[in-house]
mmCIF file of C-alpha atoms and ligand atoms in Angstrom:
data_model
loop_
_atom_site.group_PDB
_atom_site.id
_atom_site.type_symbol
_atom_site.label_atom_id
_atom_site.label_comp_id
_atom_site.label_asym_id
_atom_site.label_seq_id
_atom_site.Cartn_x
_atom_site.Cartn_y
_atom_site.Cartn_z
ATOM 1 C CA UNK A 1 -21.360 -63.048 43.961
ATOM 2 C CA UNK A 2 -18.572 -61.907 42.145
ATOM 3 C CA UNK A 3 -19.748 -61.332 38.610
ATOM 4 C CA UNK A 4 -22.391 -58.949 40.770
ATOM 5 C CA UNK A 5 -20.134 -57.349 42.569
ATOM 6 C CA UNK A 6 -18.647 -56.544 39.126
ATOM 7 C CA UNK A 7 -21.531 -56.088 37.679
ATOM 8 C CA UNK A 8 -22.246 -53.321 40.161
ATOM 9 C CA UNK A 9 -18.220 -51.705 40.044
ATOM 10 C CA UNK A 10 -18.689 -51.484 36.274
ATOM 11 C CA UNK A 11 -22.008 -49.720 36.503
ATOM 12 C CA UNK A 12 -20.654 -47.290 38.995
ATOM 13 C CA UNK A 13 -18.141 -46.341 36.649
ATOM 14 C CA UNK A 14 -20.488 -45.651 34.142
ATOM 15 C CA UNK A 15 -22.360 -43.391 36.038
ATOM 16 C CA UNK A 16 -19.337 -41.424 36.796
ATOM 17 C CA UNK A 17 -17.862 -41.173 33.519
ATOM 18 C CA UNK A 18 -21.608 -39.946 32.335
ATOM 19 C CA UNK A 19 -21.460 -37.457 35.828
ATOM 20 C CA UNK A 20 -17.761 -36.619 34.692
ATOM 21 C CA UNK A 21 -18.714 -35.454 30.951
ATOM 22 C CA UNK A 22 -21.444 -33.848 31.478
ATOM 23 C CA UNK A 23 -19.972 -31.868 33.779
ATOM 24 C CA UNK A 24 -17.536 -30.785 31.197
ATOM 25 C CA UNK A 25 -19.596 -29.925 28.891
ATOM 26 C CA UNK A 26 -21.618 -27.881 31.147
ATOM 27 C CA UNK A 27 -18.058 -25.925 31.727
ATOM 28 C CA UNK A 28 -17.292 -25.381 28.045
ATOM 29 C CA UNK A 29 -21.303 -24.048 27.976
ATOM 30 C CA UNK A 30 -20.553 -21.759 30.000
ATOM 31 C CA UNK A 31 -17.001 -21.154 28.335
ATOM 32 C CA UNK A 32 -18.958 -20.612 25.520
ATOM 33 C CA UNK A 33 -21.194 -17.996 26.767
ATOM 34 C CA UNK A 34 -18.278 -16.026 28.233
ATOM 35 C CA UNK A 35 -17.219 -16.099 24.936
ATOM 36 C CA UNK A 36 -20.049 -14.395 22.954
ATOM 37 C CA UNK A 37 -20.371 -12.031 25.947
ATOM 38 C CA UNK A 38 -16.847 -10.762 25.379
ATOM 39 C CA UNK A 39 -17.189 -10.345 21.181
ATOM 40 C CA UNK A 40 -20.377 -8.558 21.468
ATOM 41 C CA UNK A 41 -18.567 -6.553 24.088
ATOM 42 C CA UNK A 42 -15.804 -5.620 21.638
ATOM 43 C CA UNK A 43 -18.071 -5.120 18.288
ATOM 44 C CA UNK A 44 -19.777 -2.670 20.593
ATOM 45 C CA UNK A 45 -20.418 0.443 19.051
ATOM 46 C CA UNK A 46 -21.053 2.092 22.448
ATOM 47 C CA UNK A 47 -18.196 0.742 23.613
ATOM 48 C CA UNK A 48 -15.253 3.394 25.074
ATOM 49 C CA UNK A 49 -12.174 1.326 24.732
ATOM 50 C CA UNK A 50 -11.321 2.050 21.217
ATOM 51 C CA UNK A 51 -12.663 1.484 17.894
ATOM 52 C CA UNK A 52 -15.129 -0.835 18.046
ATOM 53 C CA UNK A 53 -13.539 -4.311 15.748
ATOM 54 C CA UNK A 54 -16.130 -4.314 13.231
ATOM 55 C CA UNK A 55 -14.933 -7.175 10.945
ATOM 56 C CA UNK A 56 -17.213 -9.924 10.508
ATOM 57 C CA UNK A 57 -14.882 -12.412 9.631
ATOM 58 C CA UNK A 58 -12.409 -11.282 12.463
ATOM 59 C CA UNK A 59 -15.977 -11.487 14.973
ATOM 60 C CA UNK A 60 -16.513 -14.675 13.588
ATOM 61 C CA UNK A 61 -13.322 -15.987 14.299
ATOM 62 C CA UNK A 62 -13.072 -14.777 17.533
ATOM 63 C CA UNK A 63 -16.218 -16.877 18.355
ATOM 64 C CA UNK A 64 -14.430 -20.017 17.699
ATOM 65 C CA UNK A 65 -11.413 -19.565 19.398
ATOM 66 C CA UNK A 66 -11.414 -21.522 22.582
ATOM 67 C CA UNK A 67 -9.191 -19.385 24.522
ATOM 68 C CA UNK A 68 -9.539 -21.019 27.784
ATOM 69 C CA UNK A 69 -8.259 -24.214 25.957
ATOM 70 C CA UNK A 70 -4.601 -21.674 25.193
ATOM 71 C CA UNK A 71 -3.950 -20.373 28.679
ATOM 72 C CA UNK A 72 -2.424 -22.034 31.290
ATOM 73 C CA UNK A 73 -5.166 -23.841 33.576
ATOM 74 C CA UNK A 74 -5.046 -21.673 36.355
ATOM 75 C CA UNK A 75 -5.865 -18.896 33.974
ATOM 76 C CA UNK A 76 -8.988 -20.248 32.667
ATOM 77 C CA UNK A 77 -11.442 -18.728 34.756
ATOM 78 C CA UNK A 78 -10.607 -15.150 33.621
ATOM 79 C CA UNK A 79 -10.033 -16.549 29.537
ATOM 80 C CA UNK A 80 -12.900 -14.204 28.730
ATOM 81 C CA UNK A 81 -11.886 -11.189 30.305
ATOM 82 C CA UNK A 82 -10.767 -8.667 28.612
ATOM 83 C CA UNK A 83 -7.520 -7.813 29.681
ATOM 84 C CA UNK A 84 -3.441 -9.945 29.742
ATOM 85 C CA UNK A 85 -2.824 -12.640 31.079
ATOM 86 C CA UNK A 86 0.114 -14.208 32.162
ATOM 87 C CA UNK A 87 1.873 -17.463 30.317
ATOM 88 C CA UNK A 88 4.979 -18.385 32.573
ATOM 89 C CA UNK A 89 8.600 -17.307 31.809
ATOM 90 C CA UNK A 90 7.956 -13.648 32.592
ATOM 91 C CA UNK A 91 5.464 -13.221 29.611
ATOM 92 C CA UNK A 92 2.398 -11.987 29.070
ATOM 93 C CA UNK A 93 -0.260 -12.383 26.379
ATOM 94 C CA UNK A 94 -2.623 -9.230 24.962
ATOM 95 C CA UNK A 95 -5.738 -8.915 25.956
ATOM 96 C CA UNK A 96 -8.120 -9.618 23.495
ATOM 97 C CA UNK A 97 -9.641 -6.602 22.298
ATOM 98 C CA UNK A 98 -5.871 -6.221 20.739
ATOM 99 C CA UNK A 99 -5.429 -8.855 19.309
ATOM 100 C CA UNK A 100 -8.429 -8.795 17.623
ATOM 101 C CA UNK A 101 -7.754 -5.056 16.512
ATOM 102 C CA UNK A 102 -4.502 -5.785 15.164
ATOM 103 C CA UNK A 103 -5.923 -8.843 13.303
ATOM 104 C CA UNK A 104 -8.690 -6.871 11.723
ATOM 105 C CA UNK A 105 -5.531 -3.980 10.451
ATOM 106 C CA UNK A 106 -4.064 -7.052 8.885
ATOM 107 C CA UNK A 107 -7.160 -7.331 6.585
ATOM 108 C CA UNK A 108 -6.919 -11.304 6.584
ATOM 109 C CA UNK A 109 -7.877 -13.029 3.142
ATOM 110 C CA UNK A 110 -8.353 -16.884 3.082
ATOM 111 C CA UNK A 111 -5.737 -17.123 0.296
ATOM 112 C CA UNK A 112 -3.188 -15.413 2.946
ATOM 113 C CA UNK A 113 0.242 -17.130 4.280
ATOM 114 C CA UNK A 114 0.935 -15.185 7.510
ATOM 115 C CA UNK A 115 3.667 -14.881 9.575
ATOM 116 C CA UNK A 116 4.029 -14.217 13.345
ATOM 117 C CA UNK A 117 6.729 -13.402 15.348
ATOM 118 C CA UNK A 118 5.934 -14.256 19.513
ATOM 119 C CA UNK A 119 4.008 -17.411 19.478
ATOM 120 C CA UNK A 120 3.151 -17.083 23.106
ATOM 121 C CA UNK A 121 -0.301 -18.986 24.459
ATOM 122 C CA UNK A 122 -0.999 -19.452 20.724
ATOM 123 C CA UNK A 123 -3.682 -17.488 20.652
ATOM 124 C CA UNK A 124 -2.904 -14.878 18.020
ATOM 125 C CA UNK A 125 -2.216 -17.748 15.873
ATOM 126 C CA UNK A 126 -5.524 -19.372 16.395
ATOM 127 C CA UNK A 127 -7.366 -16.928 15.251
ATOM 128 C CA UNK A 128 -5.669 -16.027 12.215
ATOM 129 C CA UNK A 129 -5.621 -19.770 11.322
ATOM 130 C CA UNK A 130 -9.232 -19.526 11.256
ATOM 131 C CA UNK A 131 -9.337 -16.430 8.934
ATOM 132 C CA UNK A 132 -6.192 -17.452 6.337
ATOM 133 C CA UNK A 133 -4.363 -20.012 4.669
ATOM 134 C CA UNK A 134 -1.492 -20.646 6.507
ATOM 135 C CA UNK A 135 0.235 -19.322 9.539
ATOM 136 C CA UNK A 136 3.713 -19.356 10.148
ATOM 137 C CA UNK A 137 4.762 -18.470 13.890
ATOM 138 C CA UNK A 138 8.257 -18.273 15.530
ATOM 139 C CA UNK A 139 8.925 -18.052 19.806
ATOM 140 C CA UNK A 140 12.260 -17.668 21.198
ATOM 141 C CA UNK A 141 11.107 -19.589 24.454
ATOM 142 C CA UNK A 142 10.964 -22.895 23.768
ATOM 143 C CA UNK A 143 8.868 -24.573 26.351
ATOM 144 C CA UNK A 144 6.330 -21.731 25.516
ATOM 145 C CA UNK A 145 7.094 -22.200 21.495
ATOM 146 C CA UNK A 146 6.483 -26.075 22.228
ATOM 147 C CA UNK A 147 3.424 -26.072 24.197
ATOM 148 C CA UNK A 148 1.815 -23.743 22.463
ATOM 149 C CA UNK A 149 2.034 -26.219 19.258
ATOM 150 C CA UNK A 150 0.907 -28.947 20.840
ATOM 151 C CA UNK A 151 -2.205 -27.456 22.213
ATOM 152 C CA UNK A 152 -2.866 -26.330 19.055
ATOM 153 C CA UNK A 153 -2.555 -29.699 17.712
ATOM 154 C CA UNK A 154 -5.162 -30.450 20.164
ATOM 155 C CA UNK A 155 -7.158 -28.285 18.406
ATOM 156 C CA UNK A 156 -6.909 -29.442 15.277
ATOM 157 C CA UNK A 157 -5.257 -26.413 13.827
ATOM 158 C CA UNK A 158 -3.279 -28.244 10.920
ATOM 159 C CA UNK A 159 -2.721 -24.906 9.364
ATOM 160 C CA UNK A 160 -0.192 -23.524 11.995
ATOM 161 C CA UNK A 161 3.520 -23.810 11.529
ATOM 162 C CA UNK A 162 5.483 -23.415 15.048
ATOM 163 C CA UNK A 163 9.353 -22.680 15.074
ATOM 164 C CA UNK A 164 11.813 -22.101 17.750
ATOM 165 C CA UNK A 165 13.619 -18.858 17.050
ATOM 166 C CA UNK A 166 14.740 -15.436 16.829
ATOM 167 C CA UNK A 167 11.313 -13.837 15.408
ATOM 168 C CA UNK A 168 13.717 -11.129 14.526
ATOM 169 C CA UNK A 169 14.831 -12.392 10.924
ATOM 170 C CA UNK A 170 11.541 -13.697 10.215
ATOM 171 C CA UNK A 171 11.130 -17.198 8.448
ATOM 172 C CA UNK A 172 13.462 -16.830 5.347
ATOM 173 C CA UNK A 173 12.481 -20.440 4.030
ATOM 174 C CA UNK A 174 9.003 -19.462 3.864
ATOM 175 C CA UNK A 175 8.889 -15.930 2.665
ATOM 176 C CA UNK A 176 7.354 -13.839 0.981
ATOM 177 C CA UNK A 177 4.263 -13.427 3.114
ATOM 178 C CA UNK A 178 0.994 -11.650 2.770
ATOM 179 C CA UNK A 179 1.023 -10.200 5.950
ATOM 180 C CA UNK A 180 3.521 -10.237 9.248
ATOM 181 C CA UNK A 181 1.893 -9.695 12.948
ATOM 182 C CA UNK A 182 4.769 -8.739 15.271
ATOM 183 C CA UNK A 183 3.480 -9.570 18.756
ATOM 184 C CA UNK A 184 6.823 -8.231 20.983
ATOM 185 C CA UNK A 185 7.736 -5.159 20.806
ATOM 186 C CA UNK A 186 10.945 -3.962 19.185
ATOM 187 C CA UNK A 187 12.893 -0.779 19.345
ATOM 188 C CA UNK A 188 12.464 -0.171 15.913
ATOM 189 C CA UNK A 189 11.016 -2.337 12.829
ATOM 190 C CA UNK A 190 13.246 -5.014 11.548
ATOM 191 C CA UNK A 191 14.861 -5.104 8.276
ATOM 192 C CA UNK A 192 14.301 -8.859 7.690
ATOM 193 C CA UNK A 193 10.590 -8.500 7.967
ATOM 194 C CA UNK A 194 9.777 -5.816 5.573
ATOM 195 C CA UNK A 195 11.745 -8.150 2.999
ATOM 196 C CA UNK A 196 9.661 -11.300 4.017
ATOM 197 C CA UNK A 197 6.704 -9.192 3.256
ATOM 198 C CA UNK A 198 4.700 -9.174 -0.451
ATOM 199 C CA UNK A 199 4.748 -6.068 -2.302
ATOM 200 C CA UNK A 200 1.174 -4.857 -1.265
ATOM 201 C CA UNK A 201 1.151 -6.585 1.959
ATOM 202 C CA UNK A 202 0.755 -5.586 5.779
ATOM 203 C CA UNK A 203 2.588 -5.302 8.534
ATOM 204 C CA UNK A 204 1.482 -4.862 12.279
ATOM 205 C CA UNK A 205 4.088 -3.938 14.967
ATOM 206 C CA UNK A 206 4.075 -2.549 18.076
ATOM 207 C CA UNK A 207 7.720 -0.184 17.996
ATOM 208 C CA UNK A 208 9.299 1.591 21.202
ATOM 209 C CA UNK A 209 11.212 1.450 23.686
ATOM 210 C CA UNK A 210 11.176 -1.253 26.539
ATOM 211 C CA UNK A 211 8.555 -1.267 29.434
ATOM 212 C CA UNK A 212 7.453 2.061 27.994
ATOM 213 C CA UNK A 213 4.032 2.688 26.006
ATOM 214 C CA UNK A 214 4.936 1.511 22.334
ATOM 215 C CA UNK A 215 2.852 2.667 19.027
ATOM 216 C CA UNK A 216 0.857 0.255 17.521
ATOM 217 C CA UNK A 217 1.788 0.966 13.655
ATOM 218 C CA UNK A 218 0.344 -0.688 10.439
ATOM 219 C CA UNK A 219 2.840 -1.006 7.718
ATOM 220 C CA UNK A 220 1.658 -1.280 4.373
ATOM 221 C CA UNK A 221 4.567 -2.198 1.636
ATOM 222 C CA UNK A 222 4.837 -0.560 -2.339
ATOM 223 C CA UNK A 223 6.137 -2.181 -5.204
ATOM 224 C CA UNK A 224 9.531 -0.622 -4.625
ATOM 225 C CA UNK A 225 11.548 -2.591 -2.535
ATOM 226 C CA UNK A 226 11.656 -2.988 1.317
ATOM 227 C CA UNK A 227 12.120 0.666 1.830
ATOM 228 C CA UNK A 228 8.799 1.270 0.144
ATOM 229 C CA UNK A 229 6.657 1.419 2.530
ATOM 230 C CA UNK A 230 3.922 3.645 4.082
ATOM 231 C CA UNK A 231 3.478 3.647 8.188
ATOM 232 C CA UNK A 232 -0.043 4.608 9.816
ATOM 233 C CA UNK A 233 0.277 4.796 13.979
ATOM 234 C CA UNK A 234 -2.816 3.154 14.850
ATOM 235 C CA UNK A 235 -2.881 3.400 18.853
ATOM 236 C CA UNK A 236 -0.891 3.069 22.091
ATOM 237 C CA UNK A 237 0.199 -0.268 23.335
ATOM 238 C CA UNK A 238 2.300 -2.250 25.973
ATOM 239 C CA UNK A 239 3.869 -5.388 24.932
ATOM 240 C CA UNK A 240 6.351 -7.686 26.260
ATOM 241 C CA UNK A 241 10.021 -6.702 24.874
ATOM 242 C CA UNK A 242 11.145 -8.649 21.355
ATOM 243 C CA UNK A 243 14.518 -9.974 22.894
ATOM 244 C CA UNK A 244 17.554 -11.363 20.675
ATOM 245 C CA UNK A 245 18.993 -14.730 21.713
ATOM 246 C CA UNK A 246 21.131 -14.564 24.569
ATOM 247 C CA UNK A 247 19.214 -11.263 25.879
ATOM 248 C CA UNK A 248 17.470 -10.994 29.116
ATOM 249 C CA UNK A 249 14.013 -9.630 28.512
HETATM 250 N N1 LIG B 301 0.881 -13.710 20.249
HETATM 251 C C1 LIG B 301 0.959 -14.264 21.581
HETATM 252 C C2 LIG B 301 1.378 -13.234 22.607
HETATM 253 C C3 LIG B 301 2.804 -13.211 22.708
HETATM 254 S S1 LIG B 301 3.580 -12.431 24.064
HETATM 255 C C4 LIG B 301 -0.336 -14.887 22.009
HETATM 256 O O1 LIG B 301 -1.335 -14.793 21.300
HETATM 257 O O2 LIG B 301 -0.355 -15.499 23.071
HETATM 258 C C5 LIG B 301 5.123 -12.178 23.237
HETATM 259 C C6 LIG B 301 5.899 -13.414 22.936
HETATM 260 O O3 LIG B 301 6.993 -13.041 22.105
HETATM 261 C C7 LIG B 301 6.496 -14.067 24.166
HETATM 262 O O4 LIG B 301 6.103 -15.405 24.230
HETATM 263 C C8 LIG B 301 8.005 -13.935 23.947
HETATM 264 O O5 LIG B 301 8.742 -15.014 24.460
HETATM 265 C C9 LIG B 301 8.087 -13.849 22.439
HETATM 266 N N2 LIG B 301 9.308 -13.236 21.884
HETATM 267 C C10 LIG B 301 10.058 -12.210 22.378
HETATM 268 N N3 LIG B 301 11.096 -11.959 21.573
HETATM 269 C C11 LIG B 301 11.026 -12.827 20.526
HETATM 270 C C12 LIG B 301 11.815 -13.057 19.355
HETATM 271 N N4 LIG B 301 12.930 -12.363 19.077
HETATM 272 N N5 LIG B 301 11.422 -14.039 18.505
HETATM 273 C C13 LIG B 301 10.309 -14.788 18.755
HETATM 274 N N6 LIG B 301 9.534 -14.616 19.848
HETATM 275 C C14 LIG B 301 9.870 -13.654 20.724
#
């Protein structure tokens, strides 16, 4: 009677771990199909939002992302919108059509070591990792800074690099870098980065004053020294303020 009764109990969980995971992967189905939606949506041609992102490697990247595996749970139904989200602690992430703008100005090669400043969800960083070498990204909140790494260890990104810091003076220990993706926004473009950054390498910051509209600007360094550098304004933006330790944001 017992070893039935077991017998039965043991089956029964079977049947509901089986119920259980294929429920899930129903979910990240239709995750998945969210996902496409929302890429084709922003390599539109017809679409009126801004330049289209027209990248294939950026499109490509995009489509492996699991975003809704970045933002916090409650946020996962609306992953594959296309508009911010929040993250806790008062910040908010980009929607997606900029981040994938401003990763397609960086012109990503798979040689590339990158560094970002604003860790966030870890989304930015995601993305890149898919696209370059190595990415190098600072947060100065460090429960955000901290989960952010270790859902990207759930990933499986073993390319990212996650510090706790002021973003500000960039990763000295690791410079120079190919290209720097500022993901606050600053008052005006910070000295230590343009050092960090190669001689022919990119830089993509959103400058201006706080809670106002910023400009998105793409910074492309010469041969001649940090102040060598040429500055294209690419397009309005709103981002979260880059804050020095001990500021309030
Ligand atoms: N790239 C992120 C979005 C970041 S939102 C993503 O894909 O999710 C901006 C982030 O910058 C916030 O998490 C904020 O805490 C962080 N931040 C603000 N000032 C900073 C600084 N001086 N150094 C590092 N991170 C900073």
């Amino acid at each position: 009677m017992i070893a039935a009764s077991r017998a039965r109990t043991g089956s029964l969980a079977l049947v509901l771990v089986a119920v259980a995971a294929l429920a899930q992967d129903r979910e990240e189905e239709r995750f998945r199909r969210q996902r496409e939606a929302l890429v084709a949506q922003l390599a539109s041609e017809r679409w009126t939002g801004g330049e289209p992102v027209r990248n294939a490697r950026v499109l490509e990247a995009l489509r492996r992302v699991p975003r809704h595996r970045l933002v916090p749970p409650e946020q996962r139904p609306h992953a594959y919108e296309d508009r911010p989200l929040p993250i806790g602690y008062g910040q908010t992430i980009s929607q997606p059509y900029v981040v994938a703008r401003m990763t397609e100005l960086l012109d990503p090669q798979p040689t590339d070591r990158v560094l970002e400043v604003g860790t966030g969800s870890g989304y930015q960083a995601a993305v890149l990792a898919e696209l370059v070498a190595e990415v190098f990204t600072i947060e100065i909140v460090e429960p955000l800074g901290r989960q952010a790494e270790q859902r990207l260890r759930e990933l499986g990104y073993a390319n990212i690099h996650v510090r706790i810091g002021d973003g500000y003076l960039g990763w000295p220990e690791q410079a120079p870098f190919d290209a720097v993706i500022v993901t606050a926004a600053p008052d005006h473009i910070p000295e230590p980065l343009l050092e960090q950054l190669k001689p022919g390498g990119r830089m993509v910051i959103p400058v201006g004053a706080r809670y106002q509209t910023q400009e998105l600007l793409l910074i492309t360094k010469g041969a001649k020294g940090p102040r060598d550098i040429r500055i294209q304004r690419v397009m309005p933006v709103i981002f979260v303020p880059l804050v020095r330790p001990g500021e309030r944001p």
